[in-house]
Each structure stands twice: as C-alpha cells, then as structure tokens.
Coordinates of C-alpha atoms in Angstrom, one line a residue:
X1 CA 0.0 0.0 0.0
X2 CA 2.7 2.2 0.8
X3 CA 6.0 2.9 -0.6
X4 CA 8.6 3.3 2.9
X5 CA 10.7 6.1 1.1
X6 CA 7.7 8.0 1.0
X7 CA 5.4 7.1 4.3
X8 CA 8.1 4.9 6.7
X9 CA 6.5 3.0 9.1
X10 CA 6.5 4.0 12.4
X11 CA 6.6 0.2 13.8
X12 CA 4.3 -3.1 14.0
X13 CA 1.3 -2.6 15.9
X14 CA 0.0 -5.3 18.5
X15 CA -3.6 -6.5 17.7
X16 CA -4.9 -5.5 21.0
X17 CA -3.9 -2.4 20.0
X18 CA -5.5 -1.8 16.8
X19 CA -8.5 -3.2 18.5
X20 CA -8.5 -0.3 21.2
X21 CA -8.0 2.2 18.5
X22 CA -10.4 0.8 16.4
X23 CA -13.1 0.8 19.1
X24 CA -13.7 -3.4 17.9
X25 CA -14.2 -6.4 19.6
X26 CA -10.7 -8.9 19.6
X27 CA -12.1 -12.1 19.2
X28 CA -11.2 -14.8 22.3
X29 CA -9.5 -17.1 20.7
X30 CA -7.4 -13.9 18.8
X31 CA -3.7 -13.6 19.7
X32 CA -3.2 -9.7 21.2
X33 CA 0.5 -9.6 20.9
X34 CA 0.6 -10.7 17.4
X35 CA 1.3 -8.0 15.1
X36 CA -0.4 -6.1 12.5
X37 CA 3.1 -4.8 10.3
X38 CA 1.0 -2.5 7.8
X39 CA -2.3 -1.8 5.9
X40 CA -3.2 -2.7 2.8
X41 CA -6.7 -3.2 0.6
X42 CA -8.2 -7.0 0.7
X43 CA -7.2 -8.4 -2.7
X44 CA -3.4 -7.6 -1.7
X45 CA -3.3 -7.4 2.2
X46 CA -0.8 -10.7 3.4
X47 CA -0.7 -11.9 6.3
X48 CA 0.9 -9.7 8.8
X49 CA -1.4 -6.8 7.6
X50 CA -4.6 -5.1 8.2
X51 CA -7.4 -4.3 6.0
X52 CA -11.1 -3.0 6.4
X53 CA -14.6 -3.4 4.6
X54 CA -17.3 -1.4 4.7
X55 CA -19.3 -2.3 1.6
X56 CA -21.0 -4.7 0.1
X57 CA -19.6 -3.9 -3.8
X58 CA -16.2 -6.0 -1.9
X59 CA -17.9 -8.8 -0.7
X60 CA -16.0 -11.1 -2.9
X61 CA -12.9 -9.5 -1.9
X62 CA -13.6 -10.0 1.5
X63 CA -14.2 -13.7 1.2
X64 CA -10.7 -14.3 -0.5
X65 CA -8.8 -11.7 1.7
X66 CA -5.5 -13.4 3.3
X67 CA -4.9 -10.1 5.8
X68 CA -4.2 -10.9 9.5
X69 CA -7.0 -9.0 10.4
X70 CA -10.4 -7.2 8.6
X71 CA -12.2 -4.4 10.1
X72 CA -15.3 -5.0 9.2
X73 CA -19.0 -3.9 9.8
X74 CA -21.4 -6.6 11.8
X75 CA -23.2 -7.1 8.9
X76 CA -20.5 -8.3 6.9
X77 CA -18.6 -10.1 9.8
X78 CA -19.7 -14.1 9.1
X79 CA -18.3 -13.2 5.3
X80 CA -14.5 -12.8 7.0
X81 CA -12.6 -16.1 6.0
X82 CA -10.6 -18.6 8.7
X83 CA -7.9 -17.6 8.3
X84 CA -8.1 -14.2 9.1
X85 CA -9.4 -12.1 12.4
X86 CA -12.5 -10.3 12.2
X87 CA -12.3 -6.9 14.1
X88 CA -16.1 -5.9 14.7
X89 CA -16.6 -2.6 14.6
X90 CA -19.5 -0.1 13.9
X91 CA -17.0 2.4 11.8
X92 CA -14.9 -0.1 10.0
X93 CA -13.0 2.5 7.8
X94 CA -12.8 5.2 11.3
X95 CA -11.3 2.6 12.9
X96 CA -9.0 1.8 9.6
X97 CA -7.7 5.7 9.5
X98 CA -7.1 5.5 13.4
X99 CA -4.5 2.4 12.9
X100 CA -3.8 4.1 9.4
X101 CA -2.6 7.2 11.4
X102 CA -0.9 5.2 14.1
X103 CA 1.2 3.0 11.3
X104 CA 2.2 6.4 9.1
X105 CA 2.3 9.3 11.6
X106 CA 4.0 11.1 8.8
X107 CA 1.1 10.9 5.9
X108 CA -1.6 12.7 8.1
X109 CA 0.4 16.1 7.7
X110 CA 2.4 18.3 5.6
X111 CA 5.7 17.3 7.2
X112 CA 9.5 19.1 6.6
X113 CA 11.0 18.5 3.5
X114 CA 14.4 18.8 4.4
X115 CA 14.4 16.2 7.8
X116 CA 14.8 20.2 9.5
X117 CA 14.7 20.2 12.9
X118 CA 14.4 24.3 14.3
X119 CA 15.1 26.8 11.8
X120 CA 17.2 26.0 9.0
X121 CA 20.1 28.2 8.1
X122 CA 18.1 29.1 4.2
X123 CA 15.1 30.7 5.8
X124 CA 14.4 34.0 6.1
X125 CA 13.0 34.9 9.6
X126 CA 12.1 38.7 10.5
X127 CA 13.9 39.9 13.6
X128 CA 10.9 40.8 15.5
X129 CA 9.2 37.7 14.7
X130 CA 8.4 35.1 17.3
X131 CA 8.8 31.5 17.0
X132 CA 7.8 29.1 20.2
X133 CA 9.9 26.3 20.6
X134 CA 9.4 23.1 18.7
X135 CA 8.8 25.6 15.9
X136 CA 9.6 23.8 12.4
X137 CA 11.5 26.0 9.5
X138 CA 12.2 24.6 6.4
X139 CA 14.6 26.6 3.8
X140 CA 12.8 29.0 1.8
X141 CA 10.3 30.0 4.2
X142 CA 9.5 33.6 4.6
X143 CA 8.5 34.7 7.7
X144 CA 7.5 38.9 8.3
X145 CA 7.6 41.1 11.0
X146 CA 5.9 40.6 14.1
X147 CA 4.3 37.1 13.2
X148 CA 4.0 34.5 15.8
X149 CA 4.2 31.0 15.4
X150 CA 2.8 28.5 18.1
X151 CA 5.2 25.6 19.2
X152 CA 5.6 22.6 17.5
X153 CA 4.4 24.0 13.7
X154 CA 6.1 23.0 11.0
X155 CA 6.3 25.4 8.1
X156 CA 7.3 23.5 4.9
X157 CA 9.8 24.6 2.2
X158 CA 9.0 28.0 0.6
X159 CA 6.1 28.8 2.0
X160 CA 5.4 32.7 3.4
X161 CA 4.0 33.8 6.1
X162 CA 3.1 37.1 6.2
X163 CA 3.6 40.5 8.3
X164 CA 1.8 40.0 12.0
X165 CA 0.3 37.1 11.1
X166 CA -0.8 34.4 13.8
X167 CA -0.4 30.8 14.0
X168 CA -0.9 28.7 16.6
X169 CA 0.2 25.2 18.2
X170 CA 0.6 21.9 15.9
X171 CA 0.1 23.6 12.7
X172 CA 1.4 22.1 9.6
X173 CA 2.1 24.7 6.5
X174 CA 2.5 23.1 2.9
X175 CA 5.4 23.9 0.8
X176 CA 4.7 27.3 -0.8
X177 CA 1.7 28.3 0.4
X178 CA 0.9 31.3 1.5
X179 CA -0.8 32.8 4.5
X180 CA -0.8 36.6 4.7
X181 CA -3.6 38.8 6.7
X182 CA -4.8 36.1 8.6
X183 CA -5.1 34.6 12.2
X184 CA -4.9 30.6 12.4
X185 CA -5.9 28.4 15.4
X186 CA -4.5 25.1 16.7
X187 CA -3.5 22.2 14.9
X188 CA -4.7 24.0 11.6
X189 CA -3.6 22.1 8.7
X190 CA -2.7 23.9 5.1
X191 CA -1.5 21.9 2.4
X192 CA 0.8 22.4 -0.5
X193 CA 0.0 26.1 -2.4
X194 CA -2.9 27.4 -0.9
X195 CA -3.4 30.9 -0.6
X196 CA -5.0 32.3 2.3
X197 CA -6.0 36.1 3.3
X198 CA -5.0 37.3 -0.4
X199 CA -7.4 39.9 -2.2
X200 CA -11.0 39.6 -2.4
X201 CA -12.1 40.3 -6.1
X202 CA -13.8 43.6 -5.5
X203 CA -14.8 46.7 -7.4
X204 CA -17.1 49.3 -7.7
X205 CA -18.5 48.8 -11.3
X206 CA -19.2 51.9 -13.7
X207 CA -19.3 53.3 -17.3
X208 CA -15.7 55.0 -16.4
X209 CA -13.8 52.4 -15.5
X210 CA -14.1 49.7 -12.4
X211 CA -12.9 51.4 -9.1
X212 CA -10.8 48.7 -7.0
X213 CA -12.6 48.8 -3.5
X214 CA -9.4 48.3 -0.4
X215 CA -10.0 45.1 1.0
X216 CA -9.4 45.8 4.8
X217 CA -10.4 42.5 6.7
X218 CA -9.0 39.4 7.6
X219 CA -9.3 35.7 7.8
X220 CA -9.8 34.0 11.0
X221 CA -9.3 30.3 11.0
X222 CA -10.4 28.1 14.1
X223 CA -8.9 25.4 15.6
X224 CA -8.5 21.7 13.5
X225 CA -9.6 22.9 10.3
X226 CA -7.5 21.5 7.0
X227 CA -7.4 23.0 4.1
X228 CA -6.5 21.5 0.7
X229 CA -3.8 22.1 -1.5
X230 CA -4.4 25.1 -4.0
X231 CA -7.7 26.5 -2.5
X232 CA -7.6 30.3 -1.6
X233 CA -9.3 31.9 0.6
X234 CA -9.8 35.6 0.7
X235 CA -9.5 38.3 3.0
X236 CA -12.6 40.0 4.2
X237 CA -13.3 43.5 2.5
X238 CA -14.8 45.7 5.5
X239 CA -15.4 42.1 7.6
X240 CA -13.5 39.1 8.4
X241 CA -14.2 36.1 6.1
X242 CA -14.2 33.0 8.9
X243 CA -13.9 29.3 8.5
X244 CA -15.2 27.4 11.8
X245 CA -13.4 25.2 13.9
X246 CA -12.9 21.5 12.7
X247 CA -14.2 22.3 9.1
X248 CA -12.5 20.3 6.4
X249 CA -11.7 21.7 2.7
X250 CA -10.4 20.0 -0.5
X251 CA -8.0 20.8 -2.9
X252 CA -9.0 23.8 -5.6
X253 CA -11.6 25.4 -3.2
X254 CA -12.2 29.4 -3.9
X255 CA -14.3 30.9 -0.4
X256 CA -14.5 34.5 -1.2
X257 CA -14.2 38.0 0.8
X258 CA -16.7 37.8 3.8
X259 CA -17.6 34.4 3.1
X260 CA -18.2 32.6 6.9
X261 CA -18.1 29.1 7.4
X262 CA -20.1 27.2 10.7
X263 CA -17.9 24.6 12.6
X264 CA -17.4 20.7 10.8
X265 CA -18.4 21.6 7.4
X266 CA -17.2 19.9 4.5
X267 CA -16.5 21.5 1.2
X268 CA -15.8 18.8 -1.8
X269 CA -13.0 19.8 -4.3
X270 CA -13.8 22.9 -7.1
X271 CA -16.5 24.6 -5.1
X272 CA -16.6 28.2 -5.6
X273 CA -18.2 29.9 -2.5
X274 CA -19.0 34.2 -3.5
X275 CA -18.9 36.9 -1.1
X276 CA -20.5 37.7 2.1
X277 CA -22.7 34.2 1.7
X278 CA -22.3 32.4 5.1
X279 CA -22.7 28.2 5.6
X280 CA -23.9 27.0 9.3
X281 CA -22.4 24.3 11.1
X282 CA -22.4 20.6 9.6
X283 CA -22.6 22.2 5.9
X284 CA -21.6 19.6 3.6
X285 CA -20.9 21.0 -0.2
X286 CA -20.1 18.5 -3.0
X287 CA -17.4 18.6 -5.4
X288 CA -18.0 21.5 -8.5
X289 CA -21.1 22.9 -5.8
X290 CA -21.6 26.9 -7.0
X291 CA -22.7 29.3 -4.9
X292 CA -23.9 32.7 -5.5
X293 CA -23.2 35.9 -3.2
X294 CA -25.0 37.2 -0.2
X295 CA -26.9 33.3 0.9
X296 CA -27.3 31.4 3.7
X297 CA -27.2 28.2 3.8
X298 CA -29.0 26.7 7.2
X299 CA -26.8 24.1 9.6
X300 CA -26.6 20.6 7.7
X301 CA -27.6 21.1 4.7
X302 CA -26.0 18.9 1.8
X303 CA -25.8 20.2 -1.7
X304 CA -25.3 17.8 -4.3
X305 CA -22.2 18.0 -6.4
X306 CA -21.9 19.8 -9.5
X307 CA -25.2 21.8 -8.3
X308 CA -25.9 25.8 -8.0
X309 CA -27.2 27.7 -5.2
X310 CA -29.0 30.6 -5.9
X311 CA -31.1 31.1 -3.1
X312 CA -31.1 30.4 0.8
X313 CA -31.3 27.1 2.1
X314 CA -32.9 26.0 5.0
X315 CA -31.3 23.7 7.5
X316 CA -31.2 20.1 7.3
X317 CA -32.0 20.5 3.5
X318 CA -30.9 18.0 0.7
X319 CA -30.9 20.1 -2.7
X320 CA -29.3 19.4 -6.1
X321 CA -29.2 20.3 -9.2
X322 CA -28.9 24.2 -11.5
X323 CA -30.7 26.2 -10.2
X324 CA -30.5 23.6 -7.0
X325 CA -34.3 22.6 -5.5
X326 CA -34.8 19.9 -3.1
X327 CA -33.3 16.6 -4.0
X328 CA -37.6 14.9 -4.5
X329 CA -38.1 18.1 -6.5
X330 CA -34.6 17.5 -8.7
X331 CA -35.4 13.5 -9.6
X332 CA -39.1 14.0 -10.6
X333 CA -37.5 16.8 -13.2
X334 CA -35.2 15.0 -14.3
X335 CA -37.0 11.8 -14.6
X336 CA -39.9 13.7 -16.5
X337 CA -37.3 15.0 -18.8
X338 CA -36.0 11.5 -19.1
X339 CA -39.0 10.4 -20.3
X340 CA -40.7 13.0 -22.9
X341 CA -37.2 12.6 -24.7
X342 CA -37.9 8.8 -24.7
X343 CA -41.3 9.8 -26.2
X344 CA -39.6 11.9 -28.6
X345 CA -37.4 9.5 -29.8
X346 CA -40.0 7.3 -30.1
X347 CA -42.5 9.0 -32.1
X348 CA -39.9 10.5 -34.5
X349 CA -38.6 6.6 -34.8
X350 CA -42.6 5.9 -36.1
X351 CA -42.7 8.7 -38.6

C-alpha cells in the first residue's frame, strides 16, 4: 500500500492495539501480541497486515482476503474467511484511518521537506518575529515582521508567512503556500499552495472604469480545520471572512471575501463559494457545488455535487441540481425529462 521512502513506518502494531484504536471487539480465541506490520486493501493485504470493509460492492474480496486481520461492519462479519481475524466494529473505515494514522504518523500532515529540525540556516525569519519552541522552518520560508508561530508547527519549504500574522500550536504549513492577513488556530492544517487572506475580487463597477474597493479585513481560522492544496481563501473587504473550527476543505476550493463558514463543514474539491454568503455548522458541499453571493445556507444542509445555489437554504435541506431545489423536486425533473425525450425518440422513430 505504501511505498517506505515515501510514508516509513512507524513500527508493528499489536492486535490488542488496533483493536482499542479501532473501538472493535478482539475475538477470544485472537492472539493480542501478534502484530499487525502494515495496511493494505483485501485483494493484496498478506498476512501480517490489516485491511477493512465497509461495503457490500467488496464482498468477494472480502471472502478471499488473506490479511491478518479485517475491520469489518457486523453485517459483513460471518463473510470474514478462517484464516483471518474479524475486528467488529461499527465504523470499520474510522477505525481503519485511526490504525492508518498510528502505522504512518507522517502521511496525516504536511511534514518538513528537508528532515529540519528548528530553523534551518536558508530561511528567512524577520527579527521581531516570534517563533515558540518546537517551531519547524524549512529553507525558503519567509516569515514577516511581528508574526507568531505556536510551538511545534512545522512550516514547509517556501512557504510565506506574512507581516503579524498568527499561528498557533501543531500547525502544519504546505510547501509554498501562502498565508498573509490572517489569524490561524491550533492544529490547523494547510496543504501544498494554498493561498490564504489574499485579495478579495472587489470593485465598484461603472461606465468610467471599475474602481478597486481596499479590501481591509482578515481571515480567521479556528482550531483543527485543513485546508486542501491550491484552494484560496480571501481576506474580508470591511469584515472578516471565517472558517469554523474543525471544518475540512479540499483541494482547488475558492471561499471568497466575507464568506463565513459554521464549525465541521465539509466542502468537496472545485466549489466556488461568493462573497459575504455564510454556511452553518455541519454544511456539507459537493465537489463542483456553486454558490452565489450574499446566501445562507441553514446548519446541515447537503448540496449535491456539481449543483448551483441561488437562493437560501434551510437547514437540514438536501438540494441538487442548476438552479438547486430539493433533492424529490430535482429527480421528478429530471426523470420527467427522461422520459418526454424517450417519447420523442420514439414518435420521431414511427414517422
């Protein structure tokens, strides 16, 4: 599953463990001290590894696994052959990325590139910056005046941080991304090129010429959030544009100025979020999901992907399609559709 040079392992794992982290059931008759040596899916996984299943579409796979031991589901648990140890567990693939995280410390995180430990001698660190200790510098970095960095952050190669920005404790910065105008919490995480507290794209239009309007706020990330490589998010204009606390964003994400974002929201790769709309807590957007300027969107409401929001939606809402409507509302359409083209085809066929 994993190539060492890449993710090493940080050591084998004792079964007992990986049940405990897991949150399943050891079997009995299971051996605790034997080890589980690395992950790996259930056509391939030998016999010192772990895998996990969670659906039915591997059923087959499941029966012919040779892993040590499957995390598996209790509806799928009589399918796990003899030969290997069924780990019980309501979240099968939660309890896979717990043991995941425990086996490859190093692949949950933008990590140093350079093995740096401190500040490394090719960085550029303002005088009146502040690091805490533990603090992480790759060469290349850029860090302004008056930032503050909370201990044990690693800032990968080439990435800036900007003049009095904040950071705070067990942060991981991507190579070259940027954070400028912006205040970051714990444990945020920002992967490879993204580009936060930039610009907002405003201007007041006219016949004379577009006037750029100063964009004067900030960006205030809360604690646990991750971010995805090569999404931006803007500064506020006359506000702050916030993302909430343990919100999780994919790669190629653009959240415009004044956008604010509730706590554990989940926003799918390509979504494009305009300014001043706000999402409550639990959000969940889909990949390719557009979203107009100035909405709300009410506290877990899921958009299907590739859909457009043009108007409010209410909480607990499941909408899809351009413009979006309620997901009942969005089938009947399109099966309607689907069916006075069939007509069509048909009666042209006759003539």
């Amino acid at each position: 599953m994993s190539e060492p040079v890449f993710f090493p392992l940080a050591g084998p794992v004792p079964l007992r463990e990986v049940a405990a982290l897991s949150g399943a059931a050891l079997p009995p008759e299971a051996d605790g001290e034997a080890v589980i040596r690395a992950a790996a899916p259930l056509e391939s996984a030998g016999p010192d590894e772990l895998a996990y299943m969670d659906n039915a579409k591997y059923t087959e796979a499941l029966g012919t696994t040779r892993a040590r031991a499957c995390l598996v589901s209790p509806r799928f648990a009589a399918r796990v052959p003899a030969g290997t140890i069924a780990l019980v567990t309501p979240q099968p693939y939660r309890g896979f990325a717990k043991v995941l995280a425990r086996l490859f410390p190093s692949a949950a995180r933008p990590t140093s590139l350079f093995a740096a430990t401190g500040v490394s001698p090719g960085s550029f660190v303002h005088p009146t910056a502040r690091l805490e200790p533990g603090v992480i510098v790759d060469p290349g970095v850029v860090i302004g005046p008056e930032a503050e960095i909370g201990a044990e952050t690693v800032l990968a190669a080439g990435c800036v941080i900007g003049p009095g920005v904040r950071i705070g404790r067990g942060c991981a910065i991507g190579a070259n991304a940027s954070v400028l105008h912006a205040f970051l919490g714990n444990r945020v995480i920002v992967h490879g090129g993204a580009r936060i507290g930039q610009d907002g794209f405003g201007f007041a239009m006219g016949p004379g010429g577009h006037l750029k309007v100063p964009q004067v706020g900030r960006v205030i990330i809360q604690d646990d959030v991750e971010i995805g490589a090569n999404t931006t998010i803007d500064r506020g204009a006359s506000r702050d544009t916030v993302v909430g606390e343990g919100t999780k964003i994919d790669n190629l994400v653009q959240i415009a100025h004044n956008v604010v974002i509730g706590r554990h929201c989940v926003i799918v790769a390509q979504v494009g979020i305009s300014g001043s709309t706000t999402l409550e807590d639990y959000v969940v957007l889909g990949g390719q999901v557009g979203v107009v300027g100035h909405l709300r969107i009410g506290m877990g409401a899921q958009i299907a992907g590739s859909s457009n929001i043009n108007k409010d939606v209410p909480a607990g809402a499941r909408w899809g399609g351009t413009p979006a409507k309620p997901v009942r509302e969005w089938f009947r359409e399109m099966t309607t559709l689907k069916n006075l083209a069939a007509r069509a085809r048909d009666e042209g066929s006759e003539g």
